[in-house]
Short mmCIF file of C-alpha atoms and ligand atoms in Angstrom, two decimals:
data_model
loop_
_atom_site.label_atom_id
_atom_site.label_comp_id
_atom_site.label_asym_id
_atom_site.label_seq_id
_atom_site.Cartn_x
_atom_site.Cartn_y
_atom_site.Cartn_z
CA MET A 1 124.33 76.18 76.37
CA VAL A 2 127.16 75.14 74.97
CA GLU A 3 128.54 70.99 75.35
CA THR A 4 132.33 70.69 76.22
CA ILE A 5 132.72 67.02 74.61
CA GLN A 6 130.46 64.80 74.18
CA TRP A 7 130.74 60.52 74.38
CA THR A 8 129.96 58.99 70.53
CA GLY A 9 130.08 55.66 71.85
CA SER A 10 133.49 55.14 70.23
CA GLY A 11 135.11 58.58 71.59
CA VAL A 12 134.36 61.77 71.93
CA VAL A 13 133.38 64.75 70.04
CA MET A 14 135.15 67.53 71.92
CA ILE A 15 134.02 71.61 70.93
CA ASP A 16 137.49 73.20 69.41
CA GLN A 17 138.54 76.08 72.20
CA THR A 18 141.48 77.47 70.70
CA ARG A 19 139.00 78.36 67.30
CA LEU A 20 136.74 79.67 69.96
CA PRO A 21 135.06 81.93 69.44
CA ARG A 22 136.43 82.64 65.48
CA GLU A 23 134.78 79.51 65.08
CA ILE A 24 132.67 76.48 66.09
CA ALA A 25 134.45 73.71 65.56
CA TYR A 26 134.46 70.45 66.78
CA VAL A 27 137.63 67.69 67.30
CA THR A 28 136.86 63.37 67.06
CA CYS A 29 139.36 61.37 69.48
CA GLY A 30 139.52 57.72 68.70
CA THR A 31 142.16 57.08 70.87
CA TYR A 32 143.39 57.84 73.62
CA GLU A 33 146.92 59.02 72.97
CA GLU A 34 144.29 61.54 70.47
CA VAL A 35 143.17 62.65 73.87
CA ALA A 36 146.46 63.54 76.24
CA GLU A 37 147.33 65.63 72.32
CA ALA A 38 142.97 68.41 72.68
CA ILE A 39 144.52 67.89 76.67
CA VAL A 40 147.85 69.22 75.62
CA THR A 41 146.56 71.91 73.33
CA MET A 42 144.05 72.67 75.17
CA VAL A 43 140.82 71.69 72.57
CA ILE A 44 140.13 71.15 75.65
CA ARG A 45 140.50 72.91 79.14
CA GLY A 46 139.16 73.79 82.60
CA ALA A 47 140.53 71.29 85.46
CA PRO A 48 136.69 69.94 85.02
CA ALA A 49 136.08 69.45 81.57
CA ILE A 50 140.61 68.17 81.86
CA GLY A 51 139.06 65.58 84.08
CA VAL A 52 136.35 64.02 82.11
CA ALA A 53 137.92 63.95 78.88
CA ALA A 54 141.11 62.31 80.97
CA ALA A 55 137.93 59.43 82.11
CA MET A 56 136.62 59.02 78.32
CA GLY A 57 140.77 58.44 77.29
CA VAL A 58 140.61 55.98 79.46
CA ALA A 59 137.23 54.48 78.78
CA ILE A 60 138.20 54.54 74.67
CA GLY A 61 142.06 52.91 75.25
CA ALA A 62 140.69 50.44 77.45
CA LEU A 63 138.24 50.07 74.10
CA GLN A 64 140.67 49.49 72.30
CA ALA A 65 142.95 47.31 73.85
CA ASP A 66 144.35 43.89 73.18
CA PRO A 67 142.08 42.15 75.90
CA ALA A 68 145.91 40.27 77.55
CA ARG A 69 146.97 43.11 77.42
CA LEU A 70 144.88 45.64 79.18
CA ASP A 71 146.80 46.09 82.62
CA GLN A 72 149.66 47.23 80.88
CA GLU A 73 147.68 49.37 78.13
CA MET A 74 145.36 50.79 81.51
CA GLU A 75 149.38 51.32 82.95
CA THR A 76 150.31 53.02 80.29
CA ILE A 77 147.37 55.94 79.34
CA ARG A 78 147.66 56.61 83.03
CA ALA A 79 151.50 57.09 82.26
CA ARG A 80 151.24 59.86 79.75
CA ARG A 81 147.88 60.93 81.05
CA ALA A 82 150.01 62.50 83.82
CA GLY A 83 152.24 63.98 81.56
CA THR A 84 149.62 66.18 80.32
CA ARG A 85 149.42 68.69 81.96
CA PRO A 86 150.37 69.09 86.13
CA THR A 87 148.17 71.25 88.48
CA ALA A 88 144.79 71.06 87.75
CA VAL A 89 144.37 68.12 90.19
CA ASN A 90 141.24 66.60 88.93
CA LEU A 91 143.10 65.30 86.01
CA PHE A 92 144.45 63.14 88.63
CA TRP A 93 141.66 62.43 90.10
CA ALA A 94 139.74 60.68 87.33
CA ILE A 95 142.60 58.43 86.12
CA ASP A 96 142.86 57.42 89.82
CA ARG A 97 138.35 57.01 89.82
CA MET A 98 139.01 54.84 86.75
CA LYS A 99 141.43 53.16 87.75
CA SER A 100 140.29 52.26 91.02
CA LEU A 101 137.47 50.87 89.65
CA TYR A 102 139.41 49.02 86.57
CA ALA A 103 141.15 47.14 89.25
CA SER A 104 138.27 45.70 91.61
CA LEU A 105 137.40 44.43 87.90
CA ARG A 106 140.37 42.99 87.38
CA GLY A 107 140.22 39.75 86.21
CA ARG A 108 136.24 39.91 85.58
CA PRO A 109 135.51 39.37 81.08
CA VAL A 110 136.99 42.23 79.39
CA GLU A 111 133.59 42.96 77.33
CA GLU A 112 131.80 43.21 81.45
CA ILE A 113 135.27 46.12 82.07
CA ARG A 114 134.66 47.68 79.26
CA ALA A 115 131.93 48.37 80.23
CA ALA A 116 131.73 48.98 84.11
CA LEU A 117 134.94 51.72 82.36
CA VAL A 118 132.95 53.23 79.33
CA GLU A 119 129.76 54.25 82.27
CA GLU A 120 132.00 55.50 85.00
CA ALA A 121 133.29 58.13 82.06
CA LEU A 122 129.48 59.07 81.69
CA ARG A 123 129.42 58.71 85.15
CA VAL A 124 131.57 61.34 85.53
CA LYS A 125 130.37 63.90 82.88
CA ALA A 126 127.40 63.31 85.00
CA GLU A 127 127.54 63.70 87.52
CA ASP A 128 130.14 67.37 86.98
CA ILE A 129 127.02 68.45 85.70
CA GLN A 130 125.21 68.15 89.12
CA ILE A 131 128.10 69.28 90.93
CA ASN A 132 127.83 72.83 89.33
CA ARG A 133 124.21 73.23 90.49
CA ALA A 134 125.05 71.95 93.34
CA MET A 135 127.96 75.11 94.13
CA GLY A 136 125.79 77.40 92.89
CA ALA A 137 122.26 76.97 94.64
CA HIS A 138 125.51 77.41 97.96
CA GLY A 139 126.65 80.19 95.63
CA ALA A 140 124.17 82.19 94.59
CA PRO A 141 123.11 83.56 97.80
CA LEU A 142 126.89 85.11 97.97
CA VAL A 143 126.49 87.68 94.97
CA PRO A 144 124.68 90.93 95.85
CA ASP A 145 121.72 91.65 94.23
CA GLY A 146 122.37 94.43 91.45
CA LYS A 147 126.12 94.70 91.46
CA THR A 148 128.95 93.39 89.58
CA VAL A 149 130.56 90.75 89.71
CA LEU A 150 134.30 89.89 88.07
CA THR A 151 135.68 86.80 87.23
CA HIS A 152 138.79 85.61 85.61
CA CYS A 153 139.74 83.24 82.94
CA ASN A 154 137.05 80.44 82.54
CA ALA A 155 135.59 78.90 84.74
CA GLY A 156 132.24 77.76 82.68
CA ALA A 157 129.71 75.70 80.51
CA LEU A 158 133.22 75.51 78.09
CA ALA A 159 135.86 74.37 80.96
CA THR A 160 133.63 72.15 82.99
CA ALA A 161 130.89 68.57 81.42
CA GLY A 162 128.34 72.11 81.82
CA TYR A 163 127.45 74.74 83.81
CA GLY A 164 130.41 75.73 85.31
CA THR A 165 131.45 76.35 88.15
CA ALA A 166 132.80 80.08 88.86
CA LEU A 167 129.70 80.72 86.55
CA GLY A 168 127.73 78.71 88.11
CA VAL A 169 127.33 80.20 90.35
CA ILE A 170 126.15 83.35 88.70
CA ARG A 171 123.96 81.34 86.37
CA ALA A 172 122.65 79.75 90.05
CA ALA A 173 122.16 83.95 91.17
CA ILE A 174 121.06 85.26 87.92
CA GLU A 175 118.38 82.59 88.21
CA SER A 176 117.58 83.61 91.36
CA GLY A 177 115.78 86.34 90.59
CA LYS A 178 119.52 88.60 91.25
CA LYS A 179 120.25 91.38 88.94
CA ILE A 180 123.75 91.03 87.90
CA ASP A 181 126.59 91.83 85.25
CA VAL A 182 129.38 90.39 84.11
CA PHE A 183 133.11 91.81 84.27
CA ALA A 184 135.29 89.26 82.95
CA ASP A 185 139.23 89.66 82.78
CA GLU A 186 140.44 88.68 79.19
CA THR A 187 142.75 86.63 81.00
CA ARG A 188 146.29 87.29 78.60
CA PRO A 189 148.54 85.54 77.35
CA PHE A 190 145.57 82.93 76.66
CA LEU A 191 142.66 84.85 76.78
CA GLN A 192 140.61 82.42 78.03
CA GLY A 193 137.81 85.71 79.91
CA ALA A 194 137.99 87.20 75.82
CA ARG A 195 137.42 83.92 74.09
CA LEU A 196 135.39 82.19 76.21
CA THR A 197 134.13 83.19 78.55
CA ALA A 198 133.22 86.29 76.60
CA TRP A 199 131.18 84.53 74.14
CA GLU A 200 129.32 81.69 76.34
CA LEU A 201 127.28 84.31 78.29
CA GLN A 202 126.80 86.37 75.61
CA GLN A 203 125.03 83.20 73.88
CA ASP A 204 123.75 83.20 77.44
CA GLY A 205 122.37 85.94 77.21
CA ILE A 206 124.09 86.95 80.17
CA PRO A 207 125.20 90.87 80.54
CA VAL A 208 128.86 90.43 80.34
CA THR A 209 131.45 93.87 79.91
CA LEU A 210 135.16 92.71 78.41
CA ILE A 211 138.38 95.04 80.24
CA THR A 212 141.85 94.02 80.11
CA ASP A 213 143.39 92.25 83.17
CA ASN A 214 145.25 94.96 84.03
CA MET A 215 142.35 97.67 84.11
CA ALA A 216 140.61 95.23 87.37
CA GLY A 217 142.66 96.81 90.45
CA TRP A 218 141.38 100.14 88.81
CA PHE A 219 137.68 99.13 88.98
CA MET A 220 137.47 98.08 92.52
CA HIS A 221 138.40 101.03 93.56
CA GLN A 222 135.86 102.67 92.10
CA GLY A 223 133.31 100.56 93.61
CA ARG A 224 131.99 98.99 90.52
CA ILE A 225 132.52 95.37 91.79
CA GLY A 226 130.06 93.91 93.86
CA CYS A 227 132.77 90.25 94.63
CA VAL A 228 134.92 88.02 92.88
CA VAL A 229 134.19 84.83 91.63
CA VAL A 230 136.70 82.51 89.80
CA GLY A 231 137.75 78.71 89.33
CA ALA A 232 140.82 76.34 90.97
CA ASP A 233 143.07 74.10 89.27
CA ARG A 234 144.02 72.55 92.64
CA ILE A 235 143.55 74.21 96.12
CA ALA A 236 146.12 72.91 99.34
CA ALA A 237 144.49 71.41 102.83
CA ASN A 238 145.35 75.30 103.99
CA GLY A 239 143.08 76.76 100.98
CA ASP A 240 145.64 78.26 98.72
CA VAL A 241 144.55 77.92 95.99
CA ALA A 242 146.46 77.45 92.06
CA ASN A 243 143.67 78.89 89.44
CA LYS A 244 144.73 81.54 86.09
CA VAL A 245 147.80 82.86 86.15
CA GLY A 246 147.11 86.60 87.10
CA THR A 247 144.38 85.26 89.27
CA TYR A 248 146.27 85.88 92.81
CA SER A 249 146.79 90.12 91.77
CA VAL A 250 143.13 90.81 91.51
CA ALA A 251 143.02 88.47 94.80
CA VAL A 252 145.31 90.92 96.32
CA LEU A 253 143.37 93.43 94.92
CA ALA A 254 139.99 92.75 96.11
CA LYS A 255 141.31 92.67 99.23
CA GLU A 256 142.98 96.20 99.48
CA ASN A 257 139.77 97.72 97.36
CA GLY A 258 137.56 95.36 100.66
CA VAL A 259 135.78 93.47 97.58
CA PRO A 260 134.51 89.56 98.67
CA PHE A 261 137.05 87.25 96.85
CA TYR A 262 135.19 84.35 95.99
CA VAL A 263 136.19 80.96 94.29
CA ALA A 264 133.45 78.09 93.55
CA ALA A 265 135.17 74.77 92.49
CA PRO A 266 134.08 71.18 93.28
CA VAL A 267 135.92 68.45 96.23
CA SER A 268 137.77 67.00 93.81
CA THR A 269 139.81 70.09 93.23
CA LEU A 270 140.58 69.87 96.59
CA ASP A 271 143.97 68.47 96.67
CA LEU A 272 143.72 67.96 100.94
CA THR A 273 147.14 65.44 99.91
CA LEU A 274 149.55 68.67 99.57
CA ASP A 275 149.32 71.03 103.04
CA SER A 276 149.75 74.56 101.19
CA GLY A 277 150.04 75.93 98.17
CA ALA A 278 153.53 75.79 98.74
CA ARG A 279 153.47 72.33 96.88
CA ILE A 280 151.69 72.88 93.76
CA PRO A 281 153.46 72.10 90.72
CA ILE A 282 152.96 75.60 88.61
CA GLU A 283 152.72 74.44 84.21
CA GLU A 284 155.20 76.02 82.63
CA ARG A 285 153.51 76.71 79.21
CA ALA A 286 155.44 78.05 75.40
CA SER A 287 157.06 81.45 75.68
CA LYS A 288 155.16 81.75 72.36
CA GLU A 289 151.73 82.43 73.88
CA VAL A 290 153.80 85.36 75.60
CA THR A 291 156.11 86.45 72.22
CA GLU A 292 152.73 86.39 70.21
CA VAL A 293 149.24 86.97 69.39
CA PHE A 294 146.97 84.60 66.84
CA GLY A 295 150.85 83.92 65.66
CA VAL A 296 151.55 87.33 65.26
CA PRO A 297 154.88 88.35 66.99
CA VAL A 298 154.30 90.84 69.80
CA ALA A 299 157.21 91.11 70.65
CA PRO A 300 161.42 90.83 69.65
CA GLU A 301 163.09 87.97 68.92
CA GLY A 302 164.91 85.69 70.41
CA ILE A 303 163.70 88.24 74.02
CA ALA A 304 163.62 86.13 77.48
CA VAL A 305 159.77 84.82 78.20
CA ARG A 306 158.71 82.92 81.28
CA ASN A 307 155.10 81.87 80.66
CA PRO A 308 153.84 79.89 83.92
CA ALA A 309 150.00 79.26 83.54
CA PHE A 310 148.63 79.05 86.90
CA ASP A 311 149.72 81.04 91.02
CA VAL A 312 148.85 80.11 93.88
CA THR A 313 145.98 82.79 95.67
CA PRO A 314 147.44 82.77 99.76
CA ASN A 315 143.94 81.69 101.74
CA ARG A 316 143.88 84.77 103.44
CA TYR A 317 142.56 86.19 100.45
CA VAL A 318 140.07 84.42 99.85
CA THR A 319 137.00 84.82 101.73
CA ALA A 320 135.46 82.15 101.14
CA ILE A 321 135.73 78.84 99.28
CA ILE A 322 132.33 78.06 97.23
CA THR A 323 131.86 73.71 96.63
CA GLU A 324 129.06 71.18 95.79
CA HIS A 325 128.52 70.20 100.03
CA GLY A 326 128.57 73.91 101.11
CA VAL A 327 130.44 76.87 101.59
CA ALA A 328 134.61 76.62 102.97
CA THR A 329 135.04 79.96 105.12
CA ALA A 330 138.87 79.60 107.04
CA PRO A 331 140.60 78.30 109.10
CA TYR A 332 140.20 76.32 105.73
CA GLU A 333 141.87 73.19 107.22
CA GLU A 334 139.14 72.06 109.10
CA SER A 335 136.05 73.68 107.29
CA LEU A 336 138.13 72.12 103.74
CA ARG A 337 138.13 68.83 105.15
CA ARG A 338 134.06 68.66 106.44
CA LEU A 339 132.89 69.20 102.99
CA ALA A 340 135.80 66.98 101.90
CA SER A 341 133.89 63.77 103.37
CA ALA A 342 130.11 64.40 103.17
CA LYS A 343 128.63 63.40 99.80
CA LEU A 344 125.83 66.20 98.10
CA GLY A 345 123.04 67.38 99.44
CA GLU A 346 124.20 66.52 103.05
CA ASN A 347 125.14 70.36 103.85
O1 MRU B 1 145.26 77.08 81.44
P1 MRU B 1 143.39 77.32 81.67
O2 MRU B 1 142.10 76.82 80.41
O3 MRU B 1 143.17 75.56 81.17
O4 MRU B 1 142.41 77.50 82.80
C1 MRU B 1 141.62 76.93 83.96
C2 MRU B 1 141.67 77.84 84.82
O5 MRU B 1 141.92 78.69 85.40
C3 MRU B 1 140.25 77.83 85.66
O6 MRU B 1 139.94 79.25 86.44
C4 MRU B 1 140.37 76.61 86.48
O7 MRU B 1 140.36 75.14 85.53
C5 MRU B 1 138.98 75.81 86.99
S1 MRU B 1 137.35 76.05 85.60
C6 MRU B 1 136.52 74.65 86.01
#
């Protein structure tokens, strides 16, 4: 399985997700600013992977900061991260986790602070893989045997530290002996499904069929899809789910066709400060992602464009939310709150 991000001792190396699957290339980031840039340009993407990168970025910043200015530097790094990708809450979660640790160490020798922040960033990465495995164990029983699972975007090893959230559930179902195959939506405009999910599953020998986004409803109508499993970028307290744009349409089509719609996400993706999805900030990306395909214009010059990177699926379309602490079902206010405060392995 592919390794999305690695710590080098003084920086990070990431697989360049903008170049897959044409080329397996790596980007090295030696400053926190370079990590921020890699997040903005989507060299690394996917909510949990962004969280790991952000934590490592803070650690790099601490290693390089002038010891006399560590306080100010930590604030600058934090402010820079917050301006990268606004929807994926894992980014803020990871930075807050690093910041709390830093706050608890203030006044300690600088070398001790630096070592502790590096250790914490490595822990964020290691825990993410454990969390994905736990999510897989909770989600695998929900996947119907002998059926096709539809997924949207990439919520796999590439979107996390490894194993994946939605693809982790699929991997776990296969590891438990189920015979399933995957339909991957291509996921316009950034093509995470075509470029990343199709590639990642093919690499692992998991049967995968690529479809364009507008084909999903038709395959559901024909009874070809056993269930849908997607990831999430932010989940509000009431179970409304922000995920890659197009997820909402898939969820509505799933309900119309009686297909279960599952969301797999770690509790770090829950934002219980928001009572509903209406308050989730939606990132709007460059119009070129819509008007061009790999640099080739596909629309008239000067055309008006909208490019929201995410949408919000109302909780009534969500059959269940699979977390590392167990499976939440409606009413989500209650079930999510309970799972958010649970410990790994408790449920
Ligand atoms: O814009 P992206 O590629 O970062 O969007 C990714 C998604 O929407 C994923 O489904 C989500 O982050 C969950 S990843 C485990």
